[in-house]
Short mmCIF file of C-alpha atoms and ligand atoms in Angstrom, two decimals:
data_model
loop_
_atom_site.label_atom_id
_atom_site.label_comp_id
_atom_site.label_asym_id
_atom_site.label_seq_id
_atom_site.Cartn_x
_atom_site.Cartn_y
_atom_site.Cartn_z
CA MET A 86 -19.27 -89.15 38.58
CA LYS A 87 -21.95 -88.59 41.26
CA ILE A 88 -20.69 -86.04 43.76
CA LEU A 89 -22.16 -85.19 47.13
CA VAL A 90 -21.56 -81.51 47.93
CA LEU A 91 -21.71 -80.57 51.61
CA ASN A 92 -21.80 -77.24 53.39
CA SER A 93 -21.60 -78.19 57.06
CA GLY A 94 -22.55 -75.68 59.73
CA SER A 95 -22.61 -76.16 63.49
CA SER A 96 -26.21 -77.41 63.60
CA SER A 97 -27.09 -77.76 59.92
CA ILE A 98 -25.77 -79.38 56.74
CA LYS A 99 -26.77 -78.12 53.30
CA PHE A 100 -26.23 -80.73 50.62
CA GLN A 101 -26.55 -81.36 46.92
CA LEU A 102 -26.01 -84.50 44.91
CA ARG A 103 -24.73 -83.71 41.43
CA ASP A 104 -23.85 -85.73 38.38
CA SER A 105 -20.68 -84.06 37.20
CA ALA A 106 -20.61 -85.75 33.79
CA ALA A 107 -24.18 -84.71 32.99
CA GLU A 108 -23.76 -81.38 34.84
CA LYS A 109 -27.04 -82.26 36.51
CA LEU A 110 -28.42 -81.56 39.96
CA LEU A 111 -29.92 -84.85 41.21
CA CYS A 112 -31.24 -83.61 44.53
CA LYS A 113 -30.62 -81.04 47.20
CA GLY A 114 -31.61 -80.60 50.78
CA LEU A 115 -31.03 -79.48 54.29
CA ILE A 116 -30.31 -81.26 57.53
CA GLU A 117 -31.33 -79.04 60.42
CA ARG A 118 -31.10 -78.85 64.21
CA VAL A 119 -28.23 -81.33 64.58
CA GLY A 120 -27.55 -81.74 68.31
CA GLU A 121 -31.06 -80.63 69.33
CA PRO A 122 -33.88 -82.87 70.60
CA LEU A 123 -35.72 -82.91 67.26
CA GLY A 124 -33.81 -82.57 64.00
CA SER A 125 -34.96 -82.86 60.41
CA ILE A 126 -33.73 -83.98 57.01
CA GLN A 127 -35.33 -82.54 53.92
CA VAL A 128 -34.52 -83.83 50.44
CA THR A 129 -35.89 -82.17 47.30
CA THR A 130 -35.80 -83.63 43.79
CA ASP A 131 -37.63 -82.57 40.66
CA LYS A 132 -40.16 -85.30 41.50
CA GLY A 133 -40.94 -84.09 45.01
CA LYS A 134 -39.91 -83.56 48.56
CA LEU A 135 -39.21 -85.86 51.49
CA LEU A 136 -39.08 -84.76 55.12
CA LYS A 137 -37.90 -86.93 58.02
CA GLU A 138 -37.87 -85.78 61.61
CA MET A 139 -35.80 -87.47 64.29
CA GLU A 140 -33.12 -86.76 66.84
CA LEU A 141 -29.78 -86.15 65.09
CA PRO A 142 -27.21 -86.06 67.88
CA ASN A 143 -24.22 -85.31 65.66
CA HIS A 144 -23.04 -84.85 62.06
CA THR A 145 -22.02 -88.50 61.64
CA PHE A 146 -25.42 -89.77 62.70
CA ALA A 147 -27.15 -87.21 60.50
CA LEU A 148 -25.21 -88.39 57.43
CA GLN A 149 -25.92 -92.02 58.30
CA GLN A 150 -29.63 -91.15 58.18
CA LEU A 151 -29.36 -89.13 54.98
CA LEU A 152 -27.58 -91.70 52.82
CA PRO A 153 -30.34 -94.37 52.78
CA LEU A 154 -32.84 -91.67 51.77
CA LEU A 155 -30.84 -91.07 48.60
CA THR A 156 -31.37 -94.67 47.53
CA SER A 157 -35.00 -94.85 48.63
CA PRO A 158 -37.34 -95.81 45.76
CA GLU A 159 -39.58 -92.92 46.82
CA LEU A 160 -37.00 -90.42 45.59
CA GLY A 161 -35.23 -92.59 43.05
CA VAL A 162 -32.09 -90.47 43.15
CA LEU A 163 -29.45 -93.23 43.36
CA GLN A 164 -29.46 -96.95 42.62
CA SER A 165 -26.77 -97.67 45.15
CA LEU A 166 -24.67 -95.72 47.62
CA SER A 167 -21.57 -97.01 45.85
CA ASP A 168 -22.56 -94.66 43.01
CA ILE A 169 -21.29 -91.72 45.07
CA GLY A 170 -17.80 -91.22 43.64
CA ALA A 171 -16.64 -88.33 45.81
CA VAL A 172 -17.65 -85.74 48.38
CA GLY A 173 -16.86 -82.04 47.97
CA HIS A 174 -16.88 -79.83 51.06
CA ARG A 175 -17.20 -76.09 51.37
CA VAL A 176 -14.52 -75.02 53.84
CA VAL A 177 -14.47 -71.37 54.84
CA HIS A 178 -10.84 -70.74 55.70
CA GLY A 179 -7.83 -72.07 53.88
CA GLY A 180 -5.53 -69.34 55.24
CA GLU A 181 -2.26 -68.95 53.38
CA ALA A 182 -1.94 -72.73 53.18
CA TYR A 183 -4.39 -73.19 50.31
CA SER A 184 -4.62 -71.24 47.09
CA ASP A 185 -6.39 -74.19 45.50
CA SER A 186 -8.81 -76.92 46.50
CA VAL A 187 -7.29 -80.01 48.08
CA LEU A 188 -7.90 -83.74 48.22
CA VAL A 189 -8.56 -84.47 51.89
CA ASP A 190 -5.86 -86.47 53.65
CA ASP A 191 -4.49 -86.45 57.20
CA LEU A 192 -2.35 -83.38 56.52
CA ALA A 193 -5.30 -81.46 55.08
CA ILE A 194 -7.42 -82.35 58.11
CA LYS A 195 -4.67 -81.18 60.45
CA THR A 196 -4.21 -77.93 58.49
CA ILE A 197 -7.96 -77.16 58.36
CA ASP A 198 -8.10 -77.83 62.10
CA GLU A 199 -5.17 -75.46 62.74
CA LEU A 200 -6.87 -72.81 60.60
CA SER A 201 -9.82 -72.90 63.02
CA ALA A 202 -7.86 -70.25 64.93
CA LEU A 203 -8.66 -67.87 62.04
CA ALA A 204 -12.29 -68.98 61.57
CA PRO A 205 -13.49 -70.37 64.91
CA LEU A 206 -17.17 -70.30 63.93
CA HIS A 207 -16.77 -71.92 60.53
CA ASN A 208 -13.82 -74.27 60.14
CA PRO A 209 -14.74 -76.54 63.11
CA PRO A 210 -18.21 -77.43 61.73
CA ASN A 211 -16.78 -77.73 58.19
CA LEU A 212 -14.28 -80.21 59.62
CA LYS A 213 -17.04 -82.09 61.43
CA GLY A 214 -18.64 -82.71 58.02
CA ILE A 215 -15.34 -84.02 56.64
CA LEU A 216 -14.74 -86.31 59.62
CA ALA A 217 -18.33 -87.58 59.49
CA CYS A 218 -17.88 -88.55 55.83
CA ARG A 219 -14.60 -90.29 56.63
CA GLU A 220 -16.46 -92.35 59.17
CA VAL A 221 -19.58 -93.06 57.12
CA MET A 222 -17.95 -93.39 53.67
CA PRO A 223 -14.31 -94.26 54.42
CA LEU A 224 -13.45 -95.31 50.87
CA VAL A 225 -14.94 -92.29 49.11
CA PRO A 226 -12.43 -89.55 48.27
CA GLN A 227 -13.16 -86.10 49.64
CA VAL A 228 -12.16 -82.66 48.48
CA ALA A 229 -12.09 -79.38 50.40
CA VAL A 230 -12.91 -76.21 48.45
CA PHE A 231 -11.98 -73.03 50.31
CA ASP A 232 -13.86 -69.71 50.37
CA THR A 233 -10.52 -67.93 50.67
CA ALA A 234 -8.55 -69.77 47.95
CA PHE A 235 -9.52 -67.63 44.92
CA HIS A 236 -8.29 -64.52 46.76
CA GLN A 237 -4.83 -65.90 47.47
CA THR A 238 -3.45 -64.18 44.36
CA MET A 239 -3.84 -60.79 46.09
CA PRO A 240 -0.52 -58.99 46.35
CA PRO A 241 0.82 -57.83 49.75
CA VAL A 242 -0.13 -54.25 48.90
CA ALA A 243 -3.79 -55.33 48.92
CA TYR A 244 -3.75 -57.85 51.76
CA SER A 245 -1.56 -56.04 54.29
CA TYR A 246 -3.14 -54.03 57.09
CA ALA A 247 -1.27 -50.94 58.28
CA LEU A 248 -0.70 -52.52 61.68
CA PRO A 249 2.47 -53.54 63.52
CA ARG A 250 4.26 -56.08 61.34
CA GLU A 251 4.54 -58.60 64.19
CA LEU A 252 0.75 -59.10 64.14
CA TYR A 253 1.04 -60.63 60.70
CA GLU A 254 4.01 -62.73 61.71
CA ARG A 255 2.52 -63.88 65.01
CA PHE A 256 -1.20 -64.24 64.24
CA LYS A 257 -1.29 -64.14 60.42
CA ILE A 258 -3.46 -61.03 60.63
CA ARG A 259 -4.04 -59.88 57.06
CA ARG A 260 -6.87 -59.60 54.55
CA TYR A 261 -8.00 -63.01 53.31
CA GLY A 262 -11.37 -62.35 51.66
CA PHE A 263 -14.32 -64.74 51.47
CA HIS A 264 -17.08 -65.81 49.02
CA GLY A 265 -14.19 -66.82 46.75
CA THR A 266 -16.06 -69.72 45.20
CA SER A 267 -18.91 -67.43 44.18
CA HIS A 268 -16.62 -64.69 42.84
CA ARG A 269 -14.72 -67.29 40.91
CA TYR A 270 -17.85 -68.74 39.32
CA VAL A 271 -19.50 -65.46 38.28
CA HIS A 272 -16.17 -64.06 37.08
CA GLY A 273 -15.67 -67.13 34.89
CA ARG A 274 -19.17 -66.87 33.42
CA ALA A 275 -18.93 -63.12 32.85
CA ARG A 276 -15.50 -63.37 31.25
CA LEU A 277 -16.86 -66.00 28.90
CA ILE A 278 -20.10 -64.28 27.90
CA SER A 279 -18.51 -60.85 27.57
CA GLY A 280 -15.93 -62.16 25.10
CA PHE A 281 -12.96 -61.55 27.41
CA GLU A 282 -12.13 -65.21 27.99
CA ASN A 283 -8.81 -65.18 26.20
CA LYS A 284 -8.12 -61.48 26.50
CA PRO A 285 -6.73 -59.24 29.21
CA SER A 286 -9.67 -58.27 31.44
CA ARG A 287 -10.51 -55.93 34.30
CA ILE A 288 -13.56 -57.33 36.06
CA ILE A 289 -15.36 -56.39 39.29
CA THR A 290 -17.70 -58.96 40.86
CA ALA A 291 -20.17 -57.91 43.57
CA HIS A 292 -21.63 -60.75 45.65
CA LEU A 293 -24.60 -59.24 47.51
CA GLY A 294 -26.44 -61.69 49.75
CA ASN A 295 -26.81 -61.73 53.52
CA GLY A 296 -23.05 -61.34 53.48
CA CYS A 297 -21.69 -58.98 50.83
CA SER A 298 -18.28 -58.67 49.22
CA ILE A 299 -16.75 -57.19 46.10
CA THR A 300 -13.66 -58.35 44.24
CA ALA A 301 -11.33 -56.80 41.66
CA ILE A 302 -9.96 -59.37 39.20
CA ARG A 303 -7.34 -58.66 36.56
CA ASP A 304 -6.71 -61.24 33.83
CA GLY A 305 -8.36 -63.92 35.95
CA LYS A 306 -6.44 -63.15 39.15
CA VAL A 307 -7.89 -61.45 42.22
CA ILE A 308 -6.01 -58.26 43.02
CA ASP A 309 -8.25 -57.03 45.84
CA THR A 310 -11.39 -57.96 47.77
CA SER A 311 -13.46 -56.21 50.39
CA MET A 312 -13.84 -58.76 53.18
CA GLY A 313 -10.81 -58.90 55.39
CA PHE A 314 -9.35 -60.99 58.19
CA THR A 315 -12.95 -62.07 58.86
CA PRO A 316 -16.16 -61.68 56.83
CA LEU A 317 -17.03 -58.51 58.79
CA GLY A 318 -15.18 -55.96 56.68
CA GLY A 319 -16.00 -54.11 53.47
CA LEU A 320 -19.52 -53.58 52.18
CA VAL A 321 -22.65 -52.98 54.25
CA MET A 322 -24.35 -56.38 54.80
CA GLY A 323 -27.64 -57.68 56.19
CA THR A 324 -26.57 -57.49 59.82
CA ARG A 325 -22.82 -56.65 59.61
CA PRO A 326 -21.45 -53.12 59.26
CA GLY A 327 -18.57 -53.65 56.86
CA ASP A 328 -15.85 -51.00 57.10
CA MET A 329 -15.96 -48.68 60.11
CA ASP A 330 -13.62 -46.77 62.38
CA ALA A 331 -11.45 -49.40 64.06
CA SER A 332 -11.54 -47.58 67.40
CA LEU A 333 -15.29 -48.10 67.85
CA PRO A 334 -15.22 -51.47 69.66
CA CYS A 335 -12.73 -50.03 72.21
CA PHE A 336 -14.90 -46.93 72.61
CA LEU A 337 -17.96 -49.08 73.31
CA HIS A 338 -15.99 -51.28 75.69
CA ASP A 339 -14.72 -48.20 77.57
CA ASN A 340 -18.38 -47.19 77.91
CA GLY A 341 -19.38 -50.39 79.63
CA ILE A 342 -20.52 -52.61 76.76
CA SER A 343 -19.14 -56.14 77.07
CA PRO A 344 -17.01 -57.73 74.32
CA LYS A 345 -19.74 -60.36 73.92
CA ASP A 346 -22.39 -57.69 73.32
CA ILE A 347 -20.10 -55.78 70.95
CA ARG A 348 -19.44 -58.94 68.94
CA ASN A 349 -23.15 -59.68 68.82
CA MET A 350 -23.90 -56.12 67.71
CA LEU A 351 -21.33 -56.29 64.91
CA GLN A 352 -22.48 -59.71 63.70
CA LYS A 353 -26.25 -59.56 64.16
CA LYS A 354 -27.54 -56.02 64.74
CA SER A 355 -25.63 -53.81 62.33
CA GLY A 356 -25.70 -53.38 58.55
CA LEU A 357 -29.14 -52.98 56.95
CA MET A 358 -30.77 -54.12 60.18
CA GLY A 359 -28.99 -51.50 62.26
CA LEU A 360 -29.37 -48.64 59.77
CA SER A 361 -33.11 -49.32 59.37
CA GLY A 362 -33.60 -49.05 63.15
CA GLY A 363 -34.29 -52.77 63.46
CA LEU A 364 -36.90 -52.85 60.66
CA SER A 365 -35.24 -55.60 58.63
CA ASN A 366 -32.04 -57.07 57.24
CA ASP A 367 -33.98 -58.15 54.14
CA MET A 368 -33.51 -55.91 51.12
CA ARG A 369 -37.00 -56.81 49.85
CA VAL A 370 -38.62 -55.31 52.96
CA LEU A 371 -36.42 -52.20 52.85
CA LEU A 372 -37.18 -51.57 49.19
CA GLU A 373 -40.92 -51.92 49.87
CA HIS A 374 -40.62 -49.14 52.48
CA TYR A 375 -38.10 -47.03 50.55
CA GLU A 376 -40.55 -44.22 49.69
CA THR A 377 -42.35 -44.12 53.02
CA ASN A 378 -39.81 -44.92 55.74
CA PRO A 379 -36.75 -42.63 56.01
CA GLN A 380 -34.72 -45.24 57.91
CA ALA A 381 -35.38 -47.92 55.31
CA ARG A 382 -34.35 -45.43 52.65
CA LEU A 383 -31.17 -44.51 54.50
CA ALA A 384 -30.26 -48.20 54.88
CA VAL A 385 -30.64 -48.82 51.14
CA ASP A 386 -28.83 -45.59 50.25
CA VAL A 387 -25.86 -46.31 52.53
CA PHE A 388 -25.68 -49.85 51.12
CA CYS A 389 -25.56 -48.59 47.53
CA TYR A 390 -23.27 -45.64 48.29
CA ARG A 391 -20.66 -47.90 49.92
CA LEU A 392 -20.89 -50.27 46.97
CA LYS A 393 -20.47 -47.42 44.49
CA LYS A 394 -17.36 -46.21 46.36
CA TYR A 395 -15.85 -49.69 46.20
CA ILE A 396 -16.56 -49.96 42.48
CA GLY A 397 -14.77 -46.64 41.94
CA SER A 398 -11.80 -47.63 44.07
CA TYR A 399 -11.48 -51.03 42.42
CA ALA A 400 -11.67 -49.45 38.96
CA ALA A 401 -8.73 -47.32 40.13
CA ALA A 402 -6.88 -50.41 41.39
CA LEU A 403 -7.52 -52.20 38.08
CA GLY A 404 -6.59 -49.16 35.98
CA GLY A 405 -10.02 -49.18 34.30
CA LEU A 406 -13.01 -51.46 34.04
CA ASP A 407 -14.29 -53.83 31.36
CA VAL A 408 -17.00 -55.83 33.15
CA LEU A 409 -19.09 -55.36 36.30
CA VAL A 410 -21.05 -58.33 37.68
CA PHE A 411 -23.88 -58.48 40.22
CA THR A 412 -24.69 -61.73 42.02
CA GLY A 413 -26.13 -63.09 45.32
CA GLY A 414 -29.73 -62.75 46.52
CA ILE A 415 -29.67 -58.94 46.31
CA GLY A 416 -27.43 -58.66 43.25
CA GLU A 417 -29.56 -61.13 41.29
CA ASN A 418 -32.96 -59.78 42.33
CA ALA A 419 -32.87 -56.13 43.31
CA THR A 420 -33.23 -53.99 40.17
CA ALA A 421 -33.33 -50.83 42.32
CA VAL A 422 -30.07 -51.63 44.12
CA ARG A 423 -28.28 -52.13 40.81
CA SER A 424 -29.59 -48.88 39.36
CA LEU A 425 -28.97 -46.80 42.53
CA THR A 426 -25.43 -48.17 42.75
CA CYS A 427 -24.56 -47.46 39.12
CA GLU A 428 -26.14 -43.99 39.09
CA GLY A 429 -23.34 -41.49 38.53
CA LEU A 430 -20.81 -44.08 37.35
CA GLN A 431 -21.25 -43.01 33.71
CA TYR A 432 -17.83 -41.33 33.91
CA LEU A 433 -16.38 -44.85 34.26
CA GLY A 434 -18.34 -46.08 31.25
CA VAL A 435 -21.03 -47.77 33.37
CA THR A 436 -24.44 -47.02 31.87
CA ILE A 437 -27.35 -49.20 32.92
CA ASP A 438 -30.19 -49.84 30.46
CA PRO A 439 -33.35 -49.43 32.59
CA ALA A 440 -35.43 -51.94 30.60
CA ARG A 441 -32.69 -54.58 30.57
CA ASN A 442 -32.09 -53.97 34.27
CA ALA A 443 -35.79 -54.36 35.11
CA SER A 444 -36.03 -57.69 33.28
CA GLY A 445 -32.57 -58.91 34.26
CA ASN A 446 -33.43 -60.73 37.48
CA ARG A 447 -32.66 -64.34 38.41
CA LYS A 448 -30.89 -65.15 35.14
CA GLU A 449 -27.72 -64.34 33.26
CA ALA A 450 -28.42 -60.97 31.69
CA LEU A 451 -26.57 -58.03 30.19
CA ILE A 452 -28.06 -54.94 31.83
CA SER A 453 -25.82 -52.18 30.43
CA GLN A 454 -26.60 -50.08 27.39
CA GLU A 455 -25.43 -51.16 23.97
CA GLY A 456 -22.14 -49.50 23.15
CA GLY A 457 -21.20 -48.63 26.77
CA SER A 458 -17.52 -49.25 27.45
CA VAL A 459 -18.30 -51.37 30.56
CA LYS A 460 -20.49 -54.45 30.22
CA VAL A 461 -22.67 -54.91 33.30
CA TYR A 462 -24.15 -58.34 33.99
CA VAL A 463 -26.38 -60.17 36.40
CA VAL A 464 -24.99 -63.69 36.86
CA PRO A 465 -26.74 -66.06 39.31
CA THR A 466 -24.07 -67.67 41.42
CA ASP A 467 -23.61 -71.44 41.72
CA GLU A 468 -21.06 -72.27 44.40
CA GLU A 469 -22.11 -75.93 44.56
CA LEU A 470 -21.38 -76.36 40.87
CA VAL A 471 -17.83 -75.06 41.42
CA ILE A 472 -17.37 -77.39 44.41
CA ALA A 473 -18.59 -80.35 42.33
CA GLU A 474 -16.28 -79.40 39.44
CA GLU A 475 -13.32 -78.94 41.74
CA THR A 476 -14.03 -82.28 43.39
CA ASP A 477 -14.27 -84.01 40.04
CA ARG A 478 -11.01 -82.38 38.88
CA LEU A 479 -9.00 -83.32 41.96
CA VAL A 480 -10.35 -86.86 42.25
CA ARG A 481 -9.44 -87.52 38.60
CA ASN A 482 -6.10 -85.75 38.88
CA PRO A 483 -4.87 -86.02 42.44
CA LYS A 484 -2.04 -83.63 43.28
CA PRO A 485 0.81 -85.07 45.30
CA VAL A 486 1.17 -82.15 47.74
CA SER A 487 -1.51 -81.33 50.28
CA ALA A 488 -0.74 -77.81 51.51
CA ASN A 489 1.29 -74.92 49.99
P1 LIG B 1510 -26.86 -65.90 51.62
O1 LIG B 1510 -25.81 -64.85 51.68
O2 LIG B 1510 -27.36 -66.33 52.96
O3 LIG B 1510 -26.54 -67.03 50.66
P2 LIG B 1510 -28.63 -64.95 49.55
O4 LIG B 1510 -27.54 -64.77 48.56
O5 LIG B 1510 -29.69 -65.93 49.26
O6 LIG B 1510 -28.13 -65.17 51.01
O7 LIG B 1510 -29.31 -63.50 49.73
C1 LIG B 1510 -30.33 -63.31 50.65
C2 LIG B 1510 -30.80 -61.88 50.58
O8 LIG B 1510 -31.17 -61.55 49.24
C3 LIG B 1510 -32.06 -61.65 51.40
O9 LIG B 1510 -31.76 -61.34 52.72
C4 LIG B 1510 -32.65 -60.48 50.71
O10 LIG B 1510 -32.14 -59.29 51.29
C5 LIG B 1510 -32.14 -60.53 49.29
N1 LIG B 1510 -33.21 -60.81 48.31
C6 LIG B 1510 -33.72 -62.00 47.94
N2 LIG B 1510 -34.70 -61.84 47.03
C7 LIG B 1510 -34.79 -60.50 46.81
C8 LIG B 1510 -35.61 -59.67 45.97
N3 LIG B 1510 -36.54 -60.19 45.17
N4 LIG B 1510 -35.40 -58.34 46.01
C9 LIG B 1510 -34.47 -57.80 46.82
N5 LIG B 1510 -33.66 -58.51 47.62
C10 LIG B 1510 -33.83 -59.85 47.62
#
């Protein structure tokens, strides 16, 4: 089946067209500046690239422009639009309603819309993508794959905040966790290649990209994860602080900083960017300046120190550790981050092999020493593959019930 995978943002749509039977990527691309005077659609195949610029007033119009490009002889991706068997959507928040992906129907649309209260920046544009497909391809089944779903196995002891109980009852304030599709994929790969597929396993997966999160998974089920009610908590990220003293926003507000500025600071000016004094949120730049710029060094060190603390605490939560996985732009590429993080974790059985670590970028690679009790891997993530597989599974085997 040919599956269109969409990740719809407020002004952009990332897409891939995949052949699920052949496990093949047919093309990928990006629609940008939707709603602005001049938008663009870029499609890349192994034969080349195509770029169209035009006004794209909304998501529906943008998709209407994209589809004919897929059948254009120039790209030769599809014979006919009727070849598209299903659309899979990345949806950020499934709340407590979804512990699995779902075939999109009216109830799913209503539920995703209601969950916008929990993810006001993400669920509304995700839903726009779904509604646009309904309009443009009304007969094609659609599936929503949630960033939160994999984490729904967390027990209350891991997802409950020590706040007044009524906040959970009234607003559903609890830890949800994000990046679930990525954690799920790299966990599955690592469990397979480490030989733990059919055995009890204690696995930690660290997704380190612009956003960063770490997850503890026992026997295939998430027992804890570092992002919380929103994707702001946990690890140090490119521009987000991760965990910090909860009283700080009130302190800043009491000192005359507006809620809007505080929100902006926590989303866009903190993390690596903040620690490096505004030098960069890009780990590549910080590593280049590690030896010469004390602020760049501090940013990298705080990043790795926080990560190391989480690995230790999750090993405690799991009662030991069998496999540790690095993924995401930083996890897959930054040899130095992996070695700095694992330094001193020998007591847990984590011993990195420097040569394997140095050559372990951008591919599946074992980077721990032979004979160490913990296997450490780099596994490049592939969220779109999971979305395509989930879409294929649900379209072939529709489940009767829409929400939990
Ligand atoms: P996103 O979370 O937006 O999907 P990615 O997973 O692609 O982002 O990660 C992007 C980040 O990965 C960049 O900001 C950069 O810090 C980091 N990165 C990419 N390549 C390298 C590299 N070669 N060395 C170190 N860090 C890298």
